[in-house]
Coordinates of C-alpha atoms and ligand atoms in Angstrom, one line a residue:
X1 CA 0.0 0.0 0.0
X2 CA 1.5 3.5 -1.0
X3 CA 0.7 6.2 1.8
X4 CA -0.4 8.7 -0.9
X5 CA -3.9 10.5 -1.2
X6 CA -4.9 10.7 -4.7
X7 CA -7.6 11.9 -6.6
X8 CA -8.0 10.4 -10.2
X9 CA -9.9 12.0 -12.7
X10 CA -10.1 10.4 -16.4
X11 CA -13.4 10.3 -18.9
X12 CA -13.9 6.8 -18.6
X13 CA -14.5 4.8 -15.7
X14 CA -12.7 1.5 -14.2
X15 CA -16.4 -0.2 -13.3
X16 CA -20.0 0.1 -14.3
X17 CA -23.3 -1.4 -13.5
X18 CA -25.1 -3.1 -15.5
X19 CA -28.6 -4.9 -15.8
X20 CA -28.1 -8.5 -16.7
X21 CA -31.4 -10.5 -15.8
X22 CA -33.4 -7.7 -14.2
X23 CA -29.8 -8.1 -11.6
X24 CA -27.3 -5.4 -11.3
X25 CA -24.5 -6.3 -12.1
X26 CA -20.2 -4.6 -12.1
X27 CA -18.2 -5.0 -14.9
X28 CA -15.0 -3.8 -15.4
X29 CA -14.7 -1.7 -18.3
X30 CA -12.1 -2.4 -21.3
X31 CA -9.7 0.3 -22.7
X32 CA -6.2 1.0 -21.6
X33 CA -6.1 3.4 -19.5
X34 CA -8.7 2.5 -17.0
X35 CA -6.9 -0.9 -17.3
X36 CA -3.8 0.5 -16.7
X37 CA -4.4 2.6 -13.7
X38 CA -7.3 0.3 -11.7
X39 CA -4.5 -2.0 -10.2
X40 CA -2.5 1.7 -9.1
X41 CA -5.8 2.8 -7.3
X42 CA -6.5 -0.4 -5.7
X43 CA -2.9 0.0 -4.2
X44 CA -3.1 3.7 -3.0
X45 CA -4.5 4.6 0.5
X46 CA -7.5 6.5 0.8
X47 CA -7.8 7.7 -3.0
X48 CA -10.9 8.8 -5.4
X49 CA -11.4 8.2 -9.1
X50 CA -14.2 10.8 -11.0
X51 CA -15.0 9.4 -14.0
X52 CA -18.2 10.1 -16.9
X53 CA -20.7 7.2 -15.7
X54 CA -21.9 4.9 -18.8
X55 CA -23.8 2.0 -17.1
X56 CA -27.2 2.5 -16.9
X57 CA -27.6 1.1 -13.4
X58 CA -24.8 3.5 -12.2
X59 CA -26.4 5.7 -10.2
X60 CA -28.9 3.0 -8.9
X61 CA -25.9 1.8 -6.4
X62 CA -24.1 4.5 -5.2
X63 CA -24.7 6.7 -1.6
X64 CA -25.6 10.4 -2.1
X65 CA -22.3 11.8 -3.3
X66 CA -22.7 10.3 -6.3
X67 CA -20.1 7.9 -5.0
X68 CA -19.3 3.7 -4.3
X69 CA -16.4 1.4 -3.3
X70 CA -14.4 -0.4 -6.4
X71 CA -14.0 -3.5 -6.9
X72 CA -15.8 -4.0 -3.7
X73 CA -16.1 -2.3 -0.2
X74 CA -11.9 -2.0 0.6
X75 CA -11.5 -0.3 -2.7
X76 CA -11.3 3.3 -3.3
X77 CA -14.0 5.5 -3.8
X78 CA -15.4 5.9 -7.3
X79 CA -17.2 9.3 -8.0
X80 CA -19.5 9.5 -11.0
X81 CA -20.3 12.1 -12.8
X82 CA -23.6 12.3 -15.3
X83 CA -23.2 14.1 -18.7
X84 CA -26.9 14.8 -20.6
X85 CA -27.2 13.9 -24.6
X86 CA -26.6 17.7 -25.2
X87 CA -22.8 16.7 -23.4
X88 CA -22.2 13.3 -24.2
X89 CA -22.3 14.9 -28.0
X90 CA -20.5 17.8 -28.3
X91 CA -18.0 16.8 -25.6
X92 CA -17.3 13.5 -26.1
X93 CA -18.2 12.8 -29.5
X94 CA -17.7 15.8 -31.2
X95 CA -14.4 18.0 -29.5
X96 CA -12.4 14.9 -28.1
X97 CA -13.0 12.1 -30.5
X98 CA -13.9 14.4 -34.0
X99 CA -11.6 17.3 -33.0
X100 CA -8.6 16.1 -30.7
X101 CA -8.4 12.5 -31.7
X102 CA -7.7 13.2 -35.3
X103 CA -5.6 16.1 -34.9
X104 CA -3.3 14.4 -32.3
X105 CA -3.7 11.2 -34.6
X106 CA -2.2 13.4 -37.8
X107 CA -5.4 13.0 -39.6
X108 CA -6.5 17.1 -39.7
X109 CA -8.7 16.3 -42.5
X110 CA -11.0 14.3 -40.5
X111 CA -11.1 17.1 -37.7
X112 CA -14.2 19.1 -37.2
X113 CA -13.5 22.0 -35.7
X114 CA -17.5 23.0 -34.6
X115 CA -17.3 26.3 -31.7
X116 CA -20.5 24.8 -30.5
X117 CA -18.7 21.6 -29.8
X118 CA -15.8 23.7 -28.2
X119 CA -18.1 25.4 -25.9
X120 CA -19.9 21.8 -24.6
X121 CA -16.1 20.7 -24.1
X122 CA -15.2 23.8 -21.9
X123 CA -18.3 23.0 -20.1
X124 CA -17.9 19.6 -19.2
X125 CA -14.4 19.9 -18.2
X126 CA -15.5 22.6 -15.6
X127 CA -18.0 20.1 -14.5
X128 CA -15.1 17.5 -13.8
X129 CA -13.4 20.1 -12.3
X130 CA -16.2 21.1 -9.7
X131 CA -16.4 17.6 -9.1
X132 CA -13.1 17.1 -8.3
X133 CA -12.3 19.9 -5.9
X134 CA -15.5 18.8 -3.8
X135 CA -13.0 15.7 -3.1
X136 CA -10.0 18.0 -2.1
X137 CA -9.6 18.7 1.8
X138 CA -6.0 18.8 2.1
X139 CA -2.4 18.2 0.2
X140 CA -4.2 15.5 -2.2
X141 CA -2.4 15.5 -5.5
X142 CA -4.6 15.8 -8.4
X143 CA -3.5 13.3 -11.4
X144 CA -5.8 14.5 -14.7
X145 CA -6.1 11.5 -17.5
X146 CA -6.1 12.2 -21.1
X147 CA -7.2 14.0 -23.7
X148 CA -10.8 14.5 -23.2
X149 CA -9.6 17.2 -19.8
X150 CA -7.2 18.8 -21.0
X151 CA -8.8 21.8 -19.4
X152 CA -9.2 20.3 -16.0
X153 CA -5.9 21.5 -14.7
X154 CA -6.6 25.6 -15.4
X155 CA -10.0 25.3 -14.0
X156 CA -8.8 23.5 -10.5
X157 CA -6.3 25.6 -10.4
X158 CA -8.3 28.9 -11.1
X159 CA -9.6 27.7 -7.4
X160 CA -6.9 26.2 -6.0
X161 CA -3.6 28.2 -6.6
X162 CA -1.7 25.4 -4.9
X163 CA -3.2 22.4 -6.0
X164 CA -0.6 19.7 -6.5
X165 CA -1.8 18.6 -10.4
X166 CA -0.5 16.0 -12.7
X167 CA -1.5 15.3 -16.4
X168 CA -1.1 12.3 -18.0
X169 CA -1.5 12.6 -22.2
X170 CA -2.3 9.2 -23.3
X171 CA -2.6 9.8 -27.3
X172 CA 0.6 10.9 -29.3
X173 CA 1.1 14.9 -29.3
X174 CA 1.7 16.0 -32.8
X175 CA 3.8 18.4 -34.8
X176 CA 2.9 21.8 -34.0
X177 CA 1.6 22.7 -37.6
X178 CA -0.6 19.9 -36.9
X179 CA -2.2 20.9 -33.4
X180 CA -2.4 24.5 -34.1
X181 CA -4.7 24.3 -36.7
X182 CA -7.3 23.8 -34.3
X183 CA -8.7 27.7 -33.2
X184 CA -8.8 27.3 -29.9
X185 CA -5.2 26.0 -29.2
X186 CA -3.8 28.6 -26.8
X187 CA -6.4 27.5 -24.7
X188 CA -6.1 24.0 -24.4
X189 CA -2.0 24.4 -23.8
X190 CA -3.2 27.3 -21.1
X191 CA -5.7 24.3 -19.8
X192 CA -2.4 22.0 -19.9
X193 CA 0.1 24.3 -18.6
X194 CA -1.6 24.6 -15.3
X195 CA -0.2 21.4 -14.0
X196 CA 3.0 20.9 -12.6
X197 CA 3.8 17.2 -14.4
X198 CA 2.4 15.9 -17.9
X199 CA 3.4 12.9 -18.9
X200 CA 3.8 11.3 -22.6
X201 CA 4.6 7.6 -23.9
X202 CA 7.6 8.6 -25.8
X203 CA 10.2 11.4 -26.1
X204 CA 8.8 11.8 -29.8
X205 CA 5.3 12.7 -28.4
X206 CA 6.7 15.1 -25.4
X207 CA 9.0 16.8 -27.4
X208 CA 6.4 17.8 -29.9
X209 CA 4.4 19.1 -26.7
X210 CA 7.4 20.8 -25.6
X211 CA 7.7 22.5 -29.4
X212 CA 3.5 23.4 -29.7
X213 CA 4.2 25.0 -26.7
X214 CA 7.2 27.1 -27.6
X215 CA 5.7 28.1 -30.4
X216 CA 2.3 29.5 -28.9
X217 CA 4.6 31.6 -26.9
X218 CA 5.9 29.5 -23.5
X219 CA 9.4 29.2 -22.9
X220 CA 11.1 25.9 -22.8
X221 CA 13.5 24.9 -21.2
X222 CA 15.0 21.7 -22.5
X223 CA 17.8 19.5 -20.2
X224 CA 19.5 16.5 -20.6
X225 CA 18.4 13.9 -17.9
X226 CA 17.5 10.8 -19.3
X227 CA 13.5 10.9 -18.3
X228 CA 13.4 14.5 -18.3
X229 CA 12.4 16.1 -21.0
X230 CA 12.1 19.7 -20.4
X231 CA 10.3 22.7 -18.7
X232 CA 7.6 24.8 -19.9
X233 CA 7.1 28.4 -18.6
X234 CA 4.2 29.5 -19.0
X235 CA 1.7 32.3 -17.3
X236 CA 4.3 32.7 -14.4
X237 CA 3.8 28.6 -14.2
X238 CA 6.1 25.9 -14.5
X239 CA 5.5 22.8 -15.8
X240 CA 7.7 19.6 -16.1
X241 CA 7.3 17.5 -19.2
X242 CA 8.1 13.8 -19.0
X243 CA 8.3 10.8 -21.5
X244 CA 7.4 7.4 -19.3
X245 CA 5.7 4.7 -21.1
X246 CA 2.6 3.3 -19.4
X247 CA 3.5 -0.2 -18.2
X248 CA 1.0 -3.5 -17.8
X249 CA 0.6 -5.7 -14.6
X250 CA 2.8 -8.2 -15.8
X251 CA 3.3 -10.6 -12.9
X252 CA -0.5 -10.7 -12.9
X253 CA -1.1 -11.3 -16.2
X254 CA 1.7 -13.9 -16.4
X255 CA 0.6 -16.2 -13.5
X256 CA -2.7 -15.7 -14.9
X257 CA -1.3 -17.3 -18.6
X258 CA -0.3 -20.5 -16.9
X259 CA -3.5 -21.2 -15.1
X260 CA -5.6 -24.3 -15.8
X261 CA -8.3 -22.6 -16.9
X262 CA -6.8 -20.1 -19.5
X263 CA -3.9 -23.1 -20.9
X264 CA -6.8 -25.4 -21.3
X265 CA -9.4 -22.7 -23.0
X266 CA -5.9 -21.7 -25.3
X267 CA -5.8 -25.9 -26.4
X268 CA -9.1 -25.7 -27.5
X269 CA -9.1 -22.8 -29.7
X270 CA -6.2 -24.4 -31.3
X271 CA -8.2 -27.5 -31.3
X272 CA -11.5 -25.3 -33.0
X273 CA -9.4 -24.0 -35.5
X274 CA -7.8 -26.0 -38.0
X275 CA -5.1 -24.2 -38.8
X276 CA -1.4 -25.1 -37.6
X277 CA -1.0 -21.6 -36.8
X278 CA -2.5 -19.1 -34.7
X279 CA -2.3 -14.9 -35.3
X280 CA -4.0 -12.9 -33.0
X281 CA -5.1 -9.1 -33.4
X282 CA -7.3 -6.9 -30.8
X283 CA -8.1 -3.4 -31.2
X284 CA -10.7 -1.2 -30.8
X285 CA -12.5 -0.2 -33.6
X286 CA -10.5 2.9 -34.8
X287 CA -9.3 3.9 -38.1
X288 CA -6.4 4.5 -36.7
X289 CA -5.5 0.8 -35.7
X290 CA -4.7 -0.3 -39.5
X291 CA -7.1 -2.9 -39.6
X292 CA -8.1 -3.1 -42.9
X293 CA -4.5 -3.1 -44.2
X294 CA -3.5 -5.3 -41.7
X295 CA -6.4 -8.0 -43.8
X296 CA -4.7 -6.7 -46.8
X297 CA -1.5 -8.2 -45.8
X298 CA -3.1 -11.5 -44.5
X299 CA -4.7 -11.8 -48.7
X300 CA -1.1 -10.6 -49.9
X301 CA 0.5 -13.1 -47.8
X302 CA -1.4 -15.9 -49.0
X303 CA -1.2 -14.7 -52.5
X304 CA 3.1 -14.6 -52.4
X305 CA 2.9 -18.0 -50.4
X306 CA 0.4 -20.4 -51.2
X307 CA 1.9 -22.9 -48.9
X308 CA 0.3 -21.0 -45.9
X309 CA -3.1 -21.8 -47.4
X310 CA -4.7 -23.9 -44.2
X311 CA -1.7 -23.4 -42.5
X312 CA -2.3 -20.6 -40.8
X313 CA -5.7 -18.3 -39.5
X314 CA -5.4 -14.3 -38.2
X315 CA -8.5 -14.5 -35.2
X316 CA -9.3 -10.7 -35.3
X317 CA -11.0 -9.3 -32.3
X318 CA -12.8 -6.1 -32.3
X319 CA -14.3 -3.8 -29.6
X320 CA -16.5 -1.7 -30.9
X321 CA -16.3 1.6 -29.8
X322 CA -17.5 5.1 -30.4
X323 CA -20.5 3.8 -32.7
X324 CA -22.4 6.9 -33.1
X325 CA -19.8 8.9 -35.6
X326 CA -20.9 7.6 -38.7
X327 CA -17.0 7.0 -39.9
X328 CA -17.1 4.4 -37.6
X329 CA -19.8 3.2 -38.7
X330 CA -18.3 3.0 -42.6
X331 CA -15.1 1.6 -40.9
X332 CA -17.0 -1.2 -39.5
X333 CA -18.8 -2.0 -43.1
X334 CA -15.8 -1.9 -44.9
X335 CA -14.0 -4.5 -42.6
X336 CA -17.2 -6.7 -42.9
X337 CA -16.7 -6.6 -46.8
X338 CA -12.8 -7.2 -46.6
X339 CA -12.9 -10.0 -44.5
X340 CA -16.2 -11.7 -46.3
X341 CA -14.1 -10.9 -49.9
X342 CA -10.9 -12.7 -48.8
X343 CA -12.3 -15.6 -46.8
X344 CA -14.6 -16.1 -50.2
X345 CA -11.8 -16.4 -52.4
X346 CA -9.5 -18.7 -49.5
X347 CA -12.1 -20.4 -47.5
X348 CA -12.0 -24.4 -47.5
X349 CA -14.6 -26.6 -45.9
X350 CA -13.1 -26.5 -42.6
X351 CA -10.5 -23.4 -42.9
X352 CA -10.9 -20.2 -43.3
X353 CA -8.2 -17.8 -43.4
X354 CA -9.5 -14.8 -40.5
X355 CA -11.5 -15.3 -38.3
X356 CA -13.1 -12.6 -36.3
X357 CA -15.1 -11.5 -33.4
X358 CA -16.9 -8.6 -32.9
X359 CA -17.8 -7.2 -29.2
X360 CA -15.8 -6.1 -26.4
X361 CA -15.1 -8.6 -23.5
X362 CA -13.3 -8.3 -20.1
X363 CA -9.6 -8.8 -20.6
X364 CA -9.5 -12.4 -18.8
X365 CA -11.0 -13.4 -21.8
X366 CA -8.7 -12.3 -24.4
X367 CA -5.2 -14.3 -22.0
X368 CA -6.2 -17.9 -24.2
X369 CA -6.7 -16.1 -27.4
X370 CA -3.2 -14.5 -26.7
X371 CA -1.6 -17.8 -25.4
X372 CA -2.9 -19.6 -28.2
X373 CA -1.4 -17.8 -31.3
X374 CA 1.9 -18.2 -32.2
X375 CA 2.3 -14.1 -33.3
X376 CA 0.2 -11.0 -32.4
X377 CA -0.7 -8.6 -35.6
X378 CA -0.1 -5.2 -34.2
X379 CA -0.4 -2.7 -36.5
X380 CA -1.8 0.7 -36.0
X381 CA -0.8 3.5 -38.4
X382 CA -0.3 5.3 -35.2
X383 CA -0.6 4.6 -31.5
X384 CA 0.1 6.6 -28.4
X385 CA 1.8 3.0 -27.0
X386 CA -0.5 0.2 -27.6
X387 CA -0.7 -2.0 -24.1
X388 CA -2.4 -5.1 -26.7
X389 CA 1.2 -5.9 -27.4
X390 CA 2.9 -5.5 -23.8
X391 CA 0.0 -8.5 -22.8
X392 CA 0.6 -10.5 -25.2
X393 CA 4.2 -10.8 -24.4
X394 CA 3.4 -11.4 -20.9
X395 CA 1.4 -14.2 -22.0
X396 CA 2.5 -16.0 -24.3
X397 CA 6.3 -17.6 -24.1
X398 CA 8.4 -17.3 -27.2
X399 CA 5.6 -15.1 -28.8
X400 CA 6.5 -13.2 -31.9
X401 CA 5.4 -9.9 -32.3
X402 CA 4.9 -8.3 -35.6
X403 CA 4.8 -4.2 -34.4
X404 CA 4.1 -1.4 -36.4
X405 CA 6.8 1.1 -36.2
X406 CA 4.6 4.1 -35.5
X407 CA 2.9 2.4 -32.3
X408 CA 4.6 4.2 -29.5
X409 CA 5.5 0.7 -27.7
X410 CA 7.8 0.4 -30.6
X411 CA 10.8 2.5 -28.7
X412 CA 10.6 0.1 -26.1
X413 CA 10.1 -3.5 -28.2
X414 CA 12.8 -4.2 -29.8
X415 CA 13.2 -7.2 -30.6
X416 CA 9.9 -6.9 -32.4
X417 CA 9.5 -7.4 -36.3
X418 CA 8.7 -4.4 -37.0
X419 CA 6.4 -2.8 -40.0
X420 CA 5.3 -0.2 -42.1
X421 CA 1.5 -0.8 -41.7
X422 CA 0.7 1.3 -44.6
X423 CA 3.5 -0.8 -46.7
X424 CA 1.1 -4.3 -47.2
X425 CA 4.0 -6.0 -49.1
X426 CA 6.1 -5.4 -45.8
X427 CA 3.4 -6.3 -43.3
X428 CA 3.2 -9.5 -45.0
X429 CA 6.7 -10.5 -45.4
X430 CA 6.8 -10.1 -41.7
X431 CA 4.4 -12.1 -40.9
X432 CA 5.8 -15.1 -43.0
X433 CA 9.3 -13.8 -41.3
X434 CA 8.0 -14.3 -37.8
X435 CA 6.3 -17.4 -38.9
X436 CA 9.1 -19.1 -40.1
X437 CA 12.3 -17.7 -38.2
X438 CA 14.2 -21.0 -36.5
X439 CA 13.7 -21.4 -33.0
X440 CA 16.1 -19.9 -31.2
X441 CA 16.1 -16.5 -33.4
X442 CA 12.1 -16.8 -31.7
X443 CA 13.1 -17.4 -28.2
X444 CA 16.1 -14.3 -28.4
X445 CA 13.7 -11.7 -29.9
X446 CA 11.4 -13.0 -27.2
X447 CA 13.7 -12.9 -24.5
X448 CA 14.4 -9.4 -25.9
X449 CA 10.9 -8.0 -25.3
X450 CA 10.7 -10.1 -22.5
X451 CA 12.9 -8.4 -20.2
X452 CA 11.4 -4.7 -21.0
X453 CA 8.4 -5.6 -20.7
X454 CA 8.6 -7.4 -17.2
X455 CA 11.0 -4.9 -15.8
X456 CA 8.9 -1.3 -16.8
X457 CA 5.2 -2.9 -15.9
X458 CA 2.9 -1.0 -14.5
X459 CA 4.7 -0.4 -10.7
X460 CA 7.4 0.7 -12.3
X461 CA 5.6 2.9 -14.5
X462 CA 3.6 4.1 -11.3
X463 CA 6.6 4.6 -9.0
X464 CA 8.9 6.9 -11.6
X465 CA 5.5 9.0 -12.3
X466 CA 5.3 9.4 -8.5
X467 CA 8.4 10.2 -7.9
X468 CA 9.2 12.8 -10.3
X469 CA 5.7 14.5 -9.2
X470 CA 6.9 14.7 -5.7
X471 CA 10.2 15.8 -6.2
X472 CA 8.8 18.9 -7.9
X473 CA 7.4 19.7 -4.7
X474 CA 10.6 18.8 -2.6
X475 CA 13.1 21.3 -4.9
Ligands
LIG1 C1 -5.3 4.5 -25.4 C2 -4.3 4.8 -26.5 C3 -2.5 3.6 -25.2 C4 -10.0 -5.6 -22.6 N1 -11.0 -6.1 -23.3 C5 -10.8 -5.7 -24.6 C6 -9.7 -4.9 -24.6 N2 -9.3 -4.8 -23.3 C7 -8.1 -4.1 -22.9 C8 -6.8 -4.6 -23.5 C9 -5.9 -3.4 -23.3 C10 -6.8 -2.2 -23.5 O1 -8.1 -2.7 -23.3 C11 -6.7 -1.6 -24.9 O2 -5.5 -0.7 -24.8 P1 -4.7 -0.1 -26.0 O3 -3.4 0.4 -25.5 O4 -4.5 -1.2 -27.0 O5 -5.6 0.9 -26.8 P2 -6.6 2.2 -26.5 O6 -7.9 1.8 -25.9 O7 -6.7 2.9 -27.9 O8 -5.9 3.2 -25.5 C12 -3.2 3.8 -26.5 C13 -3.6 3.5 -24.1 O9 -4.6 4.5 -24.1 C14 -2.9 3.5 -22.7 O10 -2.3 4.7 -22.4 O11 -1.7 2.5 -25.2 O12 -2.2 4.1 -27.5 O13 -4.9 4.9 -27.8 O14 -5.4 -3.3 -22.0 O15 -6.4 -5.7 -22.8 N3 -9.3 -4.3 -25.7 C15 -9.9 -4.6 -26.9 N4 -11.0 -5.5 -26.9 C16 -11.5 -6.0 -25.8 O16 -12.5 -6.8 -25.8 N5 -9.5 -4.1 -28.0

């Protein structure tokens, strides 16, 4: 247990409640940051997560405050907050996932820039705030997630000049020509700028932070420590930028991998499916995981080498996710009609050559899928980190992975095989690569990934975050 009080604010929340059979029901929510961060909170004294509620039995179990004890009554305290339709639109659909999301993703043509959408944003991220400082009665330090607050900081600041505030940007940062063609920039770095610690997966990411911000008028300080990356000045404020990349709960998922259950669920997918060999791919449905070239490569693959014809099978899972922008919608057609085209032209009575699952299901559930493929298909066109490929490696011994070189767990892997996702050619020459490498060239770029990914899990991760937030204070 770490003797520190923390309150945790991110869109998304660890646990919901359901209705399953007129019962109530918690279920841990997917995604990786809440998956990232649940197993800190659980190990933090006295702490508070305020999160966006989603379950539509949310409010039916907590006390007056809004509030209830996650995962059960010795948890910490989970505040929720309710947004309206009017909110749930323009904040979260419309200026975080159709305004930030693209831009920060490189895709400015798919950005809508709407004012109206702005305004619901600035809105909603005072709400958070409100919420939060109603949890603040002492030296708490106040650790913002993501994309969708980056406002929070200002506006618990604006009310608390000595708030002790971390930020934690969980989505790549982009090249400054990139961000600033949103109109309201100044203000989100102002929102930024008012905490003391934002952290980034890579020094990539936090250096074009550290650049956007220099340009928009800060001064930056840049020094040469190995985690630090610089200082902004900014509004007579000074904040630290850091690069640390999130980390997974490796020991857990490990001991997990060789359970009974999960070794004997991983046999019998490799029984179901009649192929010698196993690739696995999970994402959420996002244009920006490169899942349609990713099939692309799977047809190329099979068209250069014929001998992998019922030899091998890609299971494809995918969590749906923000369903109500209508490219999503298109995105979710158009992987229907690639995967229907190529398993028509491969497809043998009792093969086929992807197989794929649509839904999202609690993570336990994706350890035999992991432990049963021989290589995991990760490749995004662009990924803050990507925690899908830290898991599998915890999972499954002498797994290969085949890692897109613009996911930001790329700096840390590598002894992946790495790929231009948007090259298909490539992508599939690495997967017959990983395939058919000999044994021990397997086990030493496993062993490779291995050690990084054990060593900088999630306490480690946790720990370096910590401590470089307190020794702000300490100077
Ligand atoms: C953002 C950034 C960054 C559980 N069930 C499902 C599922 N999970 C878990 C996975 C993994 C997490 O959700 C997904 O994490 P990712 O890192 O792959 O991706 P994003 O949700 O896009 O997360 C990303 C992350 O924040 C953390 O900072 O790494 O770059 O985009 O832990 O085990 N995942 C899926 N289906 C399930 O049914 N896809």
């Amino acid at each position: 247990m770490i003797n520190k009080s923390l309150v945790m604010i991110s869109n998304a929340e660890p646990y919901a409640h359901k209705y399953y059979n007129n019962k109530i029901v918690q279920e841990k929510q997917p995604g990786g940051l809440t998956t990232g961060l649940d197993p800190l909170m659980q190990d933090l004294d006295n702490s508070v997560w305020v999160a966006w509620a989603r379950g539509e039995a949310d409010f039916e179990v907590t006390d007056k405050n809004n509030s209830i004890k996650v995962p059960d009554e010795n948890g910490y305290k989970l505040k929720r907050i309710s947004l309206d339709k009017t909110e749930e639109n323009g904040f979260y659909y419309g200026f975080s996932n159709q305004t930030l999301w693209p831009i920060c993703h490189n895709f400015i043509t798919k950005a809508n820039f709407s004012p109206i959408n702005w305004q619901i944003y600035k809105n909603v991220n005072k709400k958070y705030a409100k919420a939060a400082l109603a949890e603040i009665n002492g030296d708490e330090m106040i650790w913002v997630q993501d994309y969708q607050l980056s406002l929070v900081p200002k506006y618990i600041r604006e009310e608390n000049p000595e708030a002790k505030i971390a930020h934690f940007w969980h989505i790549p940062w982009p090249p400054f020509e990139i961000f600033n063609t949103i109109p309201w920039r100044r203000e989100i770095l102002a929102g930024l700028l008012a905490a003391d610690l934002i952290g980034f997966h890579t020094k990539n990411q936090a250096k074009n932070f550290i650049e956007t911000a220099r340009k928009n008028g800060a001064e930056v300080n840049y020094n040469n420590k190995s985690d630090f990356i610089g200082v902004i000045d900014y509004n007579n404020h000074k904040t630290q930028v850091i690069a640390l990349p999130l980390g997974i709960d490796f020991n857990g998922l490990n001991k997990k991998a060789k359970s009974k259950e999960v070794k004997g669920k991983a046999e019998d997918l490799k029984k179901y499916y009649s192929a010698n060999r196993l690739l696995v791919a999970v994402d959420r449905l996002d244009y920006t995981k490169g899942i349609t070239q990713r099939l692309q490569a799977i047809d190329k693959l099979l068209e250069k080498y014929p001998e992998y014809k019922e030899e091998i099978t890609l299971i494809q899972r995918i969590a749906p996710s923000r369903v109500h922008i209508p490219e999503y919608e298109e995105m979710e057609n158009e992987i229907d009609r690639t995967i229907g085209d190529i398993n028509g032209r491969y497809q043998t009575a009792d093969w086929q050559p992807i197989v794929y699952y649509k839904g999202s299901v609690p993570q336990d559930e994706l350890l035999p899928y992991f432990l049963a493929a021989d290589a995991a298909l990760i490749t995004p066109l662009i990924d803050g980190l990507n925690l899908v490929a830290k898991e599998y490696i915890a999972v499954k011994e002498n797994g290969q992975l085949i890692l897109s070189e613009f996911a930001g767990a790329a700096n840390q892997l590598e002894g992946a095989i790495f790929t231009n996702p948007y090259d298909i050619d490539a992508t599939a020459e690495a997967i017959a690569k990983a395939i058919s490498s000999k044994a021990k060239v397997k086990q030493a770029r496993y062993e490779q990934m291995l050690k990084i990914v054990k060593k900088q899990d999630i306490n480690w991760w946790r720990d370096k975050f910590l401590k470089t937030w307190d020794d702000i204070y300490d100077k």
